[in-house]
Short mmCIF file of C-alpha atoms in Angstrom, two decimals:
data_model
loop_
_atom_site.label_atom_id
_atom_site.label_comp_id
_atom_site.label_asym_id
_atom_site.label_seq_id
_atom_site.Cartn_x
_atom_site.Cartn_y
_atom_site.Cartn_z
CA UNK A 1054 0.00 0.00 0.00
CA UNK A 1055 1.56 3.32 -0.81
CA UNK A 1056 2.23 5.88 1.81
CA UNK A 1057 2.32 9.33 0.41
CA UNK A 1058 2.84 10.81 3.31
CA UNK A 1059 5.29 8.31 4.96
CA UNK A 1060 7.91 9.98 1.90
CA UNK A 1061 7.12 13.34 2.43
CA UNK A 1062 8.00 13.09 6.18
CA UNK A 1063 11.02 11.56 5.09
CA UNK A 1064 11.71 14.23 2.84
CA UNK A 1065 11.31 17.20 5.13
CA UNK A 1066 13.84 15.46 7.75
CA UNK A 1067 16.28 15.19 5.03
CA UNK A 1068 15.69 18.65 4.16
CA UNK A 1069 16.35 20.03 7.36
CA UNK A 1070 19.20 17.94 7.75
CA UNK A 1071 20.67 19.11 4.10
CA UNK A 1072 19.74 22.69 5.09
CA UNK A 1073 22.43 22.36 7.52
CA UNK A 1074 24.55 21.63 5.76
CA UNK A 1075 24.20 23.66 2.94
CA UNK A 1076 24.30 27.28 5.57
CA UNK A 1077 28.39 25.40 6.87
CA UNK A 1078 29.54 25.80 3.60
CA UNK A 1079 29.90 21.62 2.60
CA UNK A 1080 30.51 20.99 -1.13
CA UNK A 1081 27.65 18.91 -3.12
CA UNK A 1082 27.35 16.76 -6.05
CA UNK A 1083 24.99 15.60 -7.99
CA UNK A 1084 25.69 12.67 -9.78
CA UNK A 1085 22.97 10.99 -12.07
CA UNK A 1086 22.01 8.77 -15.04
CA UNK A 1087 22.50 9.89 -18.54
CA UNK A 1088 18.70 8.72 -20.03
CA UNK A 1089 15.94 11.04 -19.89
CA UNK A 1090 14.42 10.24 -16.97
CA UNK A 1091 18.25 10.48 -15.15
CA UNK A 1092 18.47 14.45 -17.09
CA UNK A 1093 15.50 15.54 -15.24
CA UNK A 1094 16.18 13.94 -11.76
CA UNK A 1095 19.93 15.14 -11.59
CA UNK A 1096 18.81 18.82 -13.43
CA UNK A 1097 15.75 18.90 -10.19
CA UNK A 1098 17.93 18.03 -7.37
CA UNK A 1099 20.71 20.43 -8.96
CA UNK A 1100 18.09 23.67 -9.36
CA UNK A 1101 16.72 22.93 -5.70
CA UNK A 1102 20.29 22.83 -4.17
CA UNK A 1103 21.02 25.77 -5.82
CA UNK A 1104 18.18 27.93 -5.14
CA UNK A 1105 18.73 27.46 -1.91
CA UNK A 1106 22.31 28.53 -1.86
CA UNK A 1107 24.24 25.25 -1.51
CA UNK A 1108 28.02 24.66 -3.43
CA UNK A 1109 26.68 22.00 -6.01
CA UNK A 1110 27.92 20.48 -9.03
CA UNK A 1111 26.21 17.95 -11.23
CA UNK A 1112 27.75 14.49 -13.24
CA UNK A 1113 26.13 12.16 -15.44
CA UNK A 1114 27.45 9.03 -15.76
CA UNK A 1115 26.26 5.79 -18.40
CA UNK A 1116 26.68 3.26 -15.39
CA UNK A 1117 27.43 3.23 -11.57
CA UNK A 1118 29.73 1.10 -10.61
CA UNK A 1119 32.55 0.30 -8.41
CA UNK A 1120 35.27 1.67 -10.34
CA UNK A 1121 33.18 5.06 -10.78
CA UNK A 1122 32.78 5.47 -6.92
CA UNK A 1123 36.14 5.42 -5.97
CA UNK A 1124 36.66 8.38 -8.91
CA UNK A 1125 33.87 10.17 -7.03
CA UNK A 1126 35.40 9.28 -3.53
CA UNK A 1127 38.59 10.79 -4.39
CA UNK A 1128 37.21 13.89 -5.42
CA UNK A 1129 36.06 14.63 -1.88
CA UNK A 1130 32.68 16.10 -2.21
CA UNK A 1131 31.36 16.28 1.39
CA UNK A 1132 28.22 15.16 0.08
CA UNK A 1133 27.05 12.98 -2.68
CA UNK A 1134 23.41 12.74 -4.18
CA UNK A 1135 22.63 10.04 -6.93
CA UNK A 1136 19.16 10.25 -8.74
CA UNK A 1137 18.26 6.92 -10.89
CA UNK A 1138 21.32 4.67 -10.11
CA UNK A 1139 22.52 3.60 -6.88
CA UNK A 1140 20.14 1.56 -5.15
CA UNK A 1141 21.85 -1.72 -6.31
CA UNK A 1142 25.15 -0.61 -4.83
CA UNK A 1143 24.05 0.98 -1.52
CA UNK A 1144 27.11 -1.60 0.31
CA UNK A 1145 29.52 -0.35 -1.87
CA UNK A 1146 28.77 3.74 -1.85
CA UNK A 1147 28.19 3.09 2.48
CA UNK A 1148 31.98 1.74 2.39
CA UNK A 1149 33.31 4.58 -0.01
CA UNK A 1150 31.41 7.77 1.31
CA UNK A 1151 30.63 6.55 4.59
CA UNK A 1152 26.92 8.60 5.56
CA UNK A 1153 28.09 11.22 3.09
CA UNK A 1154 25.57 10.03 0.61
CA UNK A 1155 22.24 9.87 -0.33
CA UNK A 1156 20.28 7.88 -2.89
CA UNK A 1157 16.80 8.54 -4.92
CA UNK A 1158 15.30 6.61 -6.88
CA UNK A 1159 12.91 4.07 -8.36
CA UNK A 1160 15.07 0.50 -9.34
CA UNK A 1161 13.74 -2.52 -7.60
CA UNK A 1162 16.56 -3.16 -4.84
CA UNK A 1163 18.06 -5.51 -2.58
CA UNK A 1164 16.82 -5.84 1.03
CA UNK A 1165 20.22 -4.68 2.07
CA UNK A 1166 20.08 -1.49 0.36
CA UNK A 1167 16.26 -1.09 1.59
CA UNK A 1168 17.30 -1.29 5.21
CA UNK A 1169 19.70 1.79 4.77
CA UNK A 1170 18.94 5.17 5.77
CA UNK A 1171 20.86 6.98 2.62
CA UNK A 1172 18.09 4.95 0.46
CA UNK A 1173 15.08 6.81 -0.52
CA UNK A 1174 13.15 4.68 -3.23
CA UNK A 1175 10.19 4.25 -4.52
CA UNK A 1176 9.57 0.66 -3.69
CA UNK A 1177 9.98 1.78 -0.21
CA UNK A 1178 7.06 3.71 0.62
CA UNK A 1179 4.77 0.97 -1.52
CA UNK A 1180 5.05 2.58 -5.02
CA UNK A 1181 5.53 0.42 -8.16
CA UNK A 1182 9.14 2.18 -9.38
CA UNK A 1183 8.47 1.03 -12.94
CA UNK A 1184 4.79 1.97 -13.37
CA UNK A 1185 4.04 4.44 -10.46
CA UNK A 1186 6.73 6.42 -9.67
CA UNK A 1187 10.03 7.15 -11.71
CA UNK A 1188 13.38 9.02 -10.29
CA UNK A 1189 12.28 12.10 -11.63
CA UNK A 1190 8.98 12.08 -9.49
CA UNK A 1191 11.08 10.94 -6.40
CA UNK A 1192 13.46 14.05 -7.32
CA UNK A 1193 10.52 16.30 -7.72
CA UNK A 1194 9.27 15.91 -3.85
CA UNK A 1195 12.91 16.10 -2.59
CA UNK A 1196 13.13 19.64 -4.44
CA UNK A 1197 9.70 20.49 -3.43
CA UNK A 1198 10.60 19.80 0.09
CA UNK A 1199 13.91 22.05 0.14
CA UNK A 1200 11.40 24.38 -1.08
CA UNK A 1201 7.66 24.72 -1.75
CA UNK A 1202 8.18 26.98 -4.53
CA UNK A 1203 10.00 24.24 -6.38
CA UNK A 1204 6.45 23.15 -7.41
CA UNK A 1205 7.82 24.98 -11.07
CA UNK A 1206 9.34 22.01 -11.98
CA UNK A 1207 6.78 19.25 -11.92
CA UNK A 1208 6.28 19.12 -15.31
CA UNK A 1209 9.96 17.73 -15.34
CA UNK A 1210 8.37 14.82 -13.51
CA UNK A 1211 5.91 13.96 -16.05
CA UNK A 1212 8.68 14.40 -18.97
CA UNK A 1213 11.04 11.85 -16.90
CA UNK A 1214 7.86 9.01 -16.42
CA UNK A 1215 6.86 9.22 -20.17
CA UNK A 1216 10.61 8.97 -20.76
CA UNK A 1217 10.45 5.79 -18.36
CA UNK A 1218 7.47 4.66 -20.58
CA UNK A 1219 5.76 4.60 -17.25
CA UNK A 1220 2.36 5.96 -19.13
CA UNK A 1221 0.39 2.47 -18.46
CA UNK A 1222 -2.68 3.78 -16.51
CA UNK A 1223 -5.82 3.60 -18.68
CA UNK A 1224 -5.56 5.76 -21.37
CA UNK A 1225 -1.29 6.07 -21.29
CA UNK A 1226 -2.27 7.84 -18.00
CA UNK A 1227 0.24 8.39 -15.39
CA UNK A 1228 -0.66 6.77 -12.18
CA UNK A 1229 0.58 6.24 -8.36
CA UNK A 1230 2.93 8.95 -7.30
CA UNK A 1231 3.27 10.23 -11.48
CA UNK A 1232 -0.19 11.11 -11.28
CA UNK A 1233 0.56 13.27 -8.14
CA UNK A 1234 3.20 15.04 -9.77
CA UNK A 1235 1.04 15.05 -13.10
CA UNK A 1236 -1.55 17.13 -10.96
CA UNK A 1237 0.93 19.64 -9.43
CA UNK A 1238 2.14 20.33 -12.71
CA UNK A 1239 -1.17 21.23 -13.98
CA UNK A 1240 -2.26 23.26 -11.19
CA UNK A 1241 0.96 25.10 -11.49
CA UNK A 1242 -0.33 26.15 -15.31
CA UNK A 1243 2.80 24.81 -17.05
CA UNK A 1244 1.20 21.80 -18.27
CA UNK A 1245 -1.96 20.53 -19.66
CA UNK A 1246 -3.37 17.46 -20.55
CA UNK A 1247 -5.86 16.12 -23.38
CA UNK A 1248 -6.85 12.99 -24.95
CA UNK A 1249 -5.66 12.98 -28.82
CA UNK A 1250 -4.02 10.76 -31.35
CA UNK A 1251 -1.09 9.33 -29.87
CA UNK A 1252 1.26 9.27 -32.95
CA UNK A 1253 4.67 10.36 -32.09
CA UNK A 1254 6.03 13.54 -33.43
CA UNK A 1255 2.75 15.43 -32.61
CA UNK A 1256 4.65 19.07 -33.14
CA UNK A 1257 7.39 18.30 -35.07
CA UNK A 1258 7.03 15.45 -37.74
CA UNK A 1259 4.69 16.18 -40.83
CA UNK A 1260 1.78 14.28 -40.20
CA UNK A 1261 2.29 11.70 -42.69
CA UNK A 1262 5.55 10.91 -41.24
CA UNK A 1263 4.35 10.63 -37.45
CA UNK A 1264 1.84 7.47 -39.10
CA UNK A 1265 4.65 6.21 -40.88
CA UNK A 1266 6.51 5.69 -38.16
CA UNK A 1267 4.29 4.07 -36.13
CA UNK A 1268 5.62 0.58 -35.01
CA UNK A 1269 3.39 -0.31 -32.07
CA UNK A 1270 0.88 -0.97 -33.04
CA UNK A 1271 2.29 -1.79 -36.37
CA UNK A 1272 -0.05 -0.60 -39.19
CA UNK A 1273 -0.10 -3.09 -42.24
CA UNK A 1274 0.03 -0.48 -45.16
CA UNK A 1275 1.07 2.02 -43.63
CA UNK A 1276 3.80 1.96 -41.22
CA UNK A 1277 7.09 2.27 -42.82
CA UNK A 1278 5.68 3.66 -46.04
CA UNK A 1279 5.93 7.61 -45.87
CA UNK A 1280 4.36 7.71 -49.52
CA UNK A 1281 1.69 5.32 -48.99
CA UNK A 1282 0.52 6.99 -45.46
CA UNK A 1283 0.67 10.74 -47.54
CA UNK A 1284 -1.43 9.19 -50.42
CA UNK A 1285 -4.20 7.95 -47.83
CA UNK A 1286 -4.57 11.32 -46.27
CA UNK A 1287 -4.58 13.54 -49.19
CA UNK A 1288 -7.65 10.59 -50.58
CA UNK A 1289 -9.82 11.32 -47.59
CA UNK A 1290 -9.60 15.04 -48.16
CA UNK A 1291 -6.91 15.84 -45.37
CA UNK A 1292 -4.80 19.05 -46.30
CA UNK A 1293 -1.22 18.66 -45.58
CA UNK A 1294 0.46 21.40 -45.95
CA UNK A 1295 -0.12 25.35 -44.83
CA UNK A 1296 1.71 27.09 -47.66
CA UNK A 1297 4.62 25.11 -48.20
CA UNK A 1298 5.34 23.88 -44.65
CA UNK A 1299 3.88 20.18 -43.86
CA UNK A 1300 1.35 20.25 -40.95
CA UNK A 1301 1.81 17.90 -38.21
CA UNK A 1302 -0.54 16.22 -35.72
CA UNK A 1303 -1.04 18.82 -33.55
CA UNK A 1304 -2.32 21.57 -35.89
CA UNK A 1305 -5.58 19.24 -37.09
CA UNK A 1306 -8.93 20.49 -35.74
CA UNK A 1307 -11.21 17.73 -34.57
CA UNK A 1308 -13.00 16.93 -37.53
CA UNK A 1309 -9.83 16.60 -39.38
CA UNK A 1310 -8.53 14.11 -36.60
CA UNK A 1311 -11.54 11.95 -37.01
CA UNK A 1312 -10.60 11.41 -41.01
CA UNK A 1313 -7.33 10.49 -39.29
CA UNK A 1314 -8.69 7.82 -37.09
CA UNK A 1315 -10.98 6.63 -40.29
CA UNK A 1316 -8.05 6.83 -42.63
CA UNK A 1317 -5.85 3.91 -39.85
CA UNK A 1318 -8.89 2.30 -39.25
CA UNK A 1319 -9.69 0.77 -42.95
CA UNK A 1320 -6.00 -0.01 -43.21
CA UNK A 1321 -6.85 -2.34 -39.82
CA UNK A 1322 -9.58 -3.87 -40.85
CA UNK A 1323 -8.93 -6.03 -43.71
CA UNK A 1324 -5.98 -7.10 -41.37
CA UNK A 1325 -8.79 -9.10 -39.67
CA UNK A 1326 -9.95 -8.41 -36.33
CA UNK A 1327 -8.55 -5.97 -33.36
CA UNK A 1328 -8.87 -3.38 -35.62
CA UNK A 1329 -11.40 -1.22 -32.64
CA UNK A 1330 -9.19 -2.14 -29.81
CA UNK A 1331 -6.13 -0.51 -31.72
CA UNK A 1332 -7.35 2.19 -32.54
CA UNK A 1333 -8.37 2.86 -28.70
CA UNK A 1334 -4.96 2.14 -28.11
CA UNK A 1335 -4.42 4.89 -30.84
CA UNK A 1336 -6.10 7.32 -28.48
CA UNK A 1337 -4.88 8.65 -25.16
CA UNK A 1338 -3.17 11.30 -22.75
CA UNK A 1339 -1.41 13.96 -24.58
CA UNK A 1340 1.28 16.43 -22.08
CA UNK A 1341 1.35 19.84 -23.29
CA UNK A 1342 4.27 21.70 -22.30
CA UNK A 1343 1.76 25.15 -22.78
CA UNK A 1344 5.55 27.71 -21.71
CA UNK A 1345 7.00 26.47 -24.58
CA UNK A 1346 6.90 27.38 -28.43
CA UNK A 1347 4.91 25.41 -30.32
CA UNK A 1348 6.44 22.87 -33.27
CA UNK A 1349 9.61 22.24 -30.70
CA UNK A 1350 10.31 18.89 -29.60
CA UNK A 1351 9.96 20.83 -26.07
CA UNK A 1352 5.90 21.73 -26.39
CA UNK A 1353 4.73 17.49 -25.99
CA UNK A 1354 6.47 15.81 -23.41
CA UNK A 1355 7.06 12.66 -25.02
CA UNK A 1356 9.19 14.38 -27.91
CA UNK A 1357 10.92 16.12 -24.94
CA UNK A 1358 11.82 13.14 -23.17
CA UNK A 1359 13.55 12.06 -26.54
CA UNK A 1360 15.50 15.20 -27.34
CA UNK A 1361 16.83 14.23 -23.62
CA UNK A 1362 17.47 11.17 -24.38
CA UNK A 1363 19.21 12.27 -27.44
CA UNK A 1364 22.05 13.92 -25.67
CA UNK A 1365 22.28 11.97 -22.88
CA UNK A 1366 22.63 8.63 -25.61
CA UNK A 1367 24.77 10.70 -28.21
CA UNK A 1368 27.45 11.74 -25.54
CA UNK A 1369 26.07 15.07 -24.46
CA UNK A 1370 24.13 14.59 -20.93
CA UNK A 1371 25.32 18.30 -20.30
CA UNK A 1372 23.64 19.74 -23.14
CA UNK A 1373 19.98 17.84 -21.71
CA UNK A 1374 21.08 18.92 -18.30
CA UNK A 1375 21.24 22.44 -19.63
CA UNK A 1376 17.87 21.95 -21.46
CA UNK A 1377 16.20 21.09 -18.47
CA UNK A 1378 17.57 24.06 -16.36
CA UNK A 1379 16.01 26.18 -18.72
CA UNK A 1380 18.87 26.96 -21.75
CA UNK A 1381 16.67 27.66 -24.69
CA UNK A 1382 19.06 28.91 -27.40
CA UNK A 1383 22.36 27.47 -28.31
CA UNK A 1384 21.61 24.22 -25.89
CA UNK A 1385 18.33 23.59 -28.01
CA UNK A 1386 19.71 24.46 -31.27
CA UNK A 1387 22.27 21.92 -30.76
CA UNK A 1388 20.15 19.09 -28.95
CA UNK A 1389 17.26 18.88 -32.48
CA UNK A 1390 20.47 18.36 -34.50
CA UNK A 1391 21.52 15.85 -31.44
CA UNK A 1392 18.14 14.46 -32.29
CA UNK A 1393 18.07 13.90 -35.86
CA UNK A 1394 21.63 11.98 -35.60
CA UNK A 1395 20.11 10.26 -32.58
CA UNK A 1396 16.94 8.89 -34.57
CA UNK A 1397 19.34 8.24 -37.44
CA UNK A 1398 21.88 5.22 -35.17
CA UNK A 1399 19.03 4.15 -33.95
CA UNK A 1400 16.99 3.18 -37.11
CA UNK A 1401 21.11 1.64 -38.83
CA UNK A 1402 21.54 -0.27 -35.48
CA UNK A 1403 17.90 -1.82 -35.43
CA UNK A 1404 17.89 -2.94 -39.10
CA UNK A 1405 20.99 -4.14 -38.88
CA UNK A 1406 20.19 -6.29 -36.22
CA UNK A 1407 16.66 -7.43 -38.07
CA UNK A 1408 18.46 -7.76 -41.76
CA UNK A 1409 21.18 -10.13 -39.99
CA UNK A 1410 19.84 -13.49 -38.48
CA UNK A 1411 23.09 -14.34 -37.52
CA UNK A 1412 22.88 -11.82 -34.77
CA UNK A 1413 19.57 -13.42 -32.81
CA UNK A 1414 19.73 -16.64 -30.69
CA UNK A 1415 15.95 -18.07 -30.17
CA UNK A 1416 15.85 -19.94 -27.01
CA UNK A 1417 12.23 -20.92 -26.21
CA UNK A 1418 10.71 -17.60 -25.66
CA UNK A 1419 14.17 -15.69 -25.00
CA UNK A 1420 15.67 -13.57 -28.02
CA UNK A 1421 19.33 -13.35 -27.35
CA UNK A 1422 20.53 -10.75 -29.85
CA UNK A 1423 24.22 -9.93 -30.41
CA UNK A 1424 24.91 -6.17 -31.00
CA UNK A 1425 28.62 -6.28 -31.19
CA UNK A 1426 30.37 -3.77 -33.26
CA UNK A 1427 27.21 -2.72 -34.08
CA UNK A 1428 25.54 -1.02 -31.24
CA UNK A 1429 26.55 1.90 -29.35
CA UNK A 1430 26.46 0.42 -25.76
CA UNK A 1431 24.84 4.44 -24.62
CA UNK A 1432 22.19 3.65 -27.81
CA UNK A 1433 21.27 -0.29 -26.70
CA UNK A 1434 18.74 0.19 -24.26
CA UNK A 1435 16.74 2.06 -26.79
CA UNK A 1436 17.34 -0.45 -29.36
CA UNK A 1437 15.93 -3.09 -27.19
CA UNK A 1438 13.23 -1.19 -26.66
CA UNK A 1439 12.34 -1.01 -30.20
CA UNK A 1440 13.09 -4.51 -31.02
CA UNK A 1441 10.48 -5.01 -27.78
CA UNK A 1442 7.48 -4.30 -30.18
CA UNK A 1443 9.12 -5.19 -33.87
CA UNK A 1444 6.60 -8.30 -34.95
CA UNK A 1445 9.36 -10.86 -34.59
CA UNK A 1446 10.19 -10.29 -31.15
CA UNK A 1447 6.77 -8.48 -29.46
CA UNK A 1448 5.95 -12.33 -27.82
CA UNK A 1449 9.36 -12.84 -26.55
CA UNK A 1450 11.73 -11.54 -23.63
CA UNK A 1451 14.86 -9.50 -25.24
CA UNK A 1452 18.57 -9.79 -23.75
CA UNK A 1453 20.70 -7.34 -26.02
CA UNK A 1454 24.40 -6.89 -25.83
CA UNK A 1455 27.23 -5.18 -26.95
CA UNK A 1456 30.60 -4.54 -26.01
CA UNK A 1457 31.81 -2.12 -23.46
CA UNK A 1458 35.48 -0.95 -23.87
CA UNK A 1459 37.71 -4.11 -24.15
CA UNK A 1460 37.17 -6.21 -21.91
CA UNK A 1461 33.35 -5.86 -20.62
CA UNK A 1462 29.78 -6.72 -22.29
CA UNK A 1463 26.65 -4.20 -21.62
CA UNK A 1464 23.52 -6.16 -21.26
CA UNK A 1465 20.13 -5.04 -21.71
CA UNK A 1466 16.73 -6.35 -21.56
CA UNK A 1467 13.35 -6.04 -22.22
CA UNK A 1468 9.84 -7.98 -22.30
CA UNK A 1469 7.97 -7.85 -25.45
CA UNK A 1470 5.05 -5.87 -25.76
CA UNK A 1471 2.45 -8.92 -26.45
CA UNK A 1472 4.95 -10.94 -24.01
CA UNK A 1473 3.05 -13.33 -21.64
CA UNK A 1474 4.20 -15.15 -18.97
CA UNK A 1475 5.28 -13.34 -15.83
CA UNK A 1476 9.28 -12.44 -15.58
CA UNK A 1477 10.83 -9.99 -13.26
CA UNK A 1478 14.11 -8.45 -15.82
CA UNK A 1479 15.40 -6.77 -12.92
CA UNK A 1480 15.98 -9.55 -10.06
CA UNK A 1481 17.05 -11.83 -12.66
CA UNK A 1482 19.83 -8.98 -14.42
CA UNK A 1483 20.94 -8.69 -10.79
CA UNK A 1484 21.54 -12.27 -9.87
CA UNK A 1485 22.58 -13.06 -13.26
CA UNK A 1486 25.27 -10.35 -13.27
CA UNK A 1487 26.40 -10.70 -9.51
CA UNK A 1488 27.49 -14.55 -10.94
CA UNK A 1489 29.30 -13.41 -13.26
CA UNK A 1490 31.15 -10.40 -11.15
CA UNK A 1491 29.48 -8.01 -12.81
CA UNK A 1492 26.36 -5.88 -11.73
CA UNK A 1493 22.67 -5.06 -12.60
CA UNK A 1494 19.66 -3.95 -12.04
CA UNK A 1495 16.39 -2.42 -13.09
CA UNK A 1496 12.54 -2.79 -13.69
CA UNK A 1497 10.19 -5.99 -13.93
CA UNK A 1498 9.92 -5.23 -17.56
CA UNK A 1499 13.22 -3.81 -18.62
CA UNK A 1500 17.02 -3.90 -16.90
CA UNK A 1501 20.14 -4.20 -17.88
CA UNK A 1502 23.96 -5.33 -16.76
CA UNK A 1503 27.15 -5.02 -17.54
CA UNK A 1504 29.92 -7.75 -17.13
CA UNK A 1505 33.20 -9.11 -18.30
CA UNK A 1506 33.62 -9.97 -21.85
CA UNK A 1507 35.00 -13.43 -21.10
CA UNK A 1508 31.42 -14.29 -19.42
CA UNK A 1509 29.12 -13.57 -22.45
CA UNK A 1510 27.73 -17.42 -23.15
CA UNK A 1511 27.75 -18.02 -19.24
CA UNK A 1512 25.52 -15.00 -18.87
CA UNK A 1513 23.19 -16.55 -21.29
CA UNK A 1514 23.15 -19.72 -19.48
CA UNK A 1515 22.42 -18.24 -16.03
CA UNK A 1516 19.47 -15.88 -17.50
CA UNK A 1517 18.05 -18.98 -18.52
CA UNK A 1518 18.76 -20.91 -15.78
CA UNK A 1519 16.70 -18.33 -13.44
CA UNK A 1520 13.67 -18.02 -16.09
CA UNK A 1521 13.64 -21.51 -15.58
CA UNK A 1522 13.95 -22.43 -19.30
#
């Protein structure tokens, strides 16, 4: 049962505590994840610390580990906060920082790390951290409780669970502690929320390209076919363009919408049956950044979870970091081109993993896909994600890898969208990596590891081995 108010107790001791600190002069750092949901946690905590007058600097890194504590020990910060990583490793930060350290966030986690004080997580207080409550929602009440007025950055909160693909409620609603967050952030009037056509690219992408690109659901005729999904539209009488710019999603007025849903809807049907419940699945929560310009990837959350996840992916956390402080000029300028090279490795490492069998191991229903040489290790977690709905895998659970450096493998994992039969990714990346010396960590439905090289096929063998397959 979650207890709402259990965390924001919690919160105000720490704050007063922090507070403290903060008027004796002690340094801070923020260290946090370099994914979207990381950006907006580590960017929170950094604004509230600042605001209220603390010495704070901010680090993203790709992976916590033990190698990347001791860097951070030596720098002798006289406080550490980490937002989204951590919680697997509470022994080891405990024995490097001593209580100089404190932890928020939303990965399942040992009963070890539970038990310690420095631990503030989601699962704690009786939230689900993969569907309920993401780091940036944990960040936001830690920020709020330094100070009230920190309220102006909730709608960072609802960019980090969309990023998290925690949008599950009915509808792609956010629930649990999201849909707290979700509420401050419209009350504060720099967000609203609507129920249109879910297609992705709502402000940016012409709106023949935002169909195109759908992939789940996958639309027979339509998806991956720019030219075919144009030529529908224009036949039912949709204009595309306002003088010679292409109009996207979010410039249709209802009626036009509703040729939309007609236009996907005959391409479904002859498919043979489903065709209603997808396009209800079609249909759903839209977060509208209302502060900022419209036709920016910054105006829908979901396209600004992406930029984000663009630099953080593409070796530029800073640049998101920046973003989410509030850098509108050179920072954006430079995160859409960030974006369109982003989309661009993304799309050459997916269909080069689907136009080589070579590279996929079936093992009942495990998908053990090979990425090496191949796949950025910042850029496989969203690969996986993708290959999590492609047709071939959406009924299967998804271990990716590729190699890290010389001498270590990244490892991530996913369940299939149409995937069945229950399997919790993050307990078994944990147990599965600890085995191997390695570590890992994450979500029911997606985690990852990383681990020597030398231990690839073992890996394999233990995942199994703890699906019992």
């Amino acid at each position: 049962m979650a207890n709402f108010d259990e965390l924001l107790n919690r919160y105000d001791e720490l704050s007063r505590n922090l507070m403290n600190s903060m008027k004796d002069g002690k340094k801070f750092i923020v260290v946090t994840h370099i994914d979207a949901d990381g950006l907006c946690s580590g960017a929170m905590t950094f604004v509230a610390l600042a605001r209220r007058g603390a010495t704070v600097s901010g680090r993203t890194v790709p992976d916590l580990d033990p190698k990347t504590i001791e860097v951070l020990r030596e720098e002798r910060y006289d406080f550490y906060i980490f937002t989204d990583l951590g919680s697997t490793l509470v022994s080891e930060l405990a024995l490097a920082l001593d209580n100089r350290f404190l932890v928020l966030d939303h990965h399942e986690l040992p009963e070890v790390s539970a038990r310690n004080p420095a631990v503030v997580n989601a699962w704690q207080y009786g939230y689900d951290g993969g569907t309920e409550a993401c780091s940036s929602t944990m960040a936001y009440y830690f920020a709020r409780a330094l100070d009230y007025s920190n309220r102006d950055l909730a709608y960072l909160s609802v960019v980090g669970a969309v990023a998290d693909r925690q949008d599950v409620g009915e509808g792609r609603s956010l629930t649990g502690l999201n849909g707290k967050a979700l509420e401050e952030a419209q009350s504060s009037g720099l967000l609203t929320v609507s129920k249109d056509l879910l297609f992705y690219g709502r402000e940016t992408r012409p709106l023949h390209e935002a169909i195109a690109s759908s992939s789940s659901p996958f639309i027979k005729g339509l998806s991956g076919s720019k030219d075919a999904a144009l030529a529908a539209l224009i036949k039912a009488g949709i204009r595309m363009k306002e003088s010679a710019k292409w109009r996207t999603l979010a410039e249709l007025s209802s009626e036009e919408k509703k040729k939309v849903t007609e236009v996907v809807a005959s391409f479904l049907a002859p498919a043979g049956g489903g065709g209603a419940e997808v396009i209800g699945a079609l249909i759903g929560d839209i977060y509208t950044l209302g502060m900022e310009d419209a036709f920016t990837p910054l105006r829908d959350a979901r396209e600004f979870a992406t930029l984000l996840n663009s630099c953080g992916r593409m070796g530029k956390p800073g640049l998101g970091l920046s973003i989410c402080v509030g850098d509108r000029s050179d920072s954006l300028r430079e995160g859409m081109r960030l974006l369109s090279e982003y989309r661009a490795e993304i799309n050459k490492s997916v269909q080069g993993i689907l136009s080589d069998s070579g590279r996929v191991e079936i093992r009942e229903d495990f998908a053990f896909v090979t990425g090496d040489d191949l796949v950025d290790e910042k850029l496989l977690g969203p690969v996986t994600s993708i290959l999590a709905s492609a047709p071939q895998f959406k009924d299967r659970v998804i271990v990716a890898r590729t190699k890290s450096g010389e001498s270590e493998l990244k490892i991530s994992s996913r369940v299939g969208d149409s995937h069945n039969r229950e399997v919790n990714l993050g307990v078994m990346m944990r147990e599965a990596a600890e085995k191997m010396g390695g570590v890992g960590g994450g979500h029911m439905m997606a985690a990852g590891a990383k681990i020597p090289l030398s231990r690839g096929p073992d890996f394999a063998k233990t995942v199994l081995e703890r699906a019992g397959v």
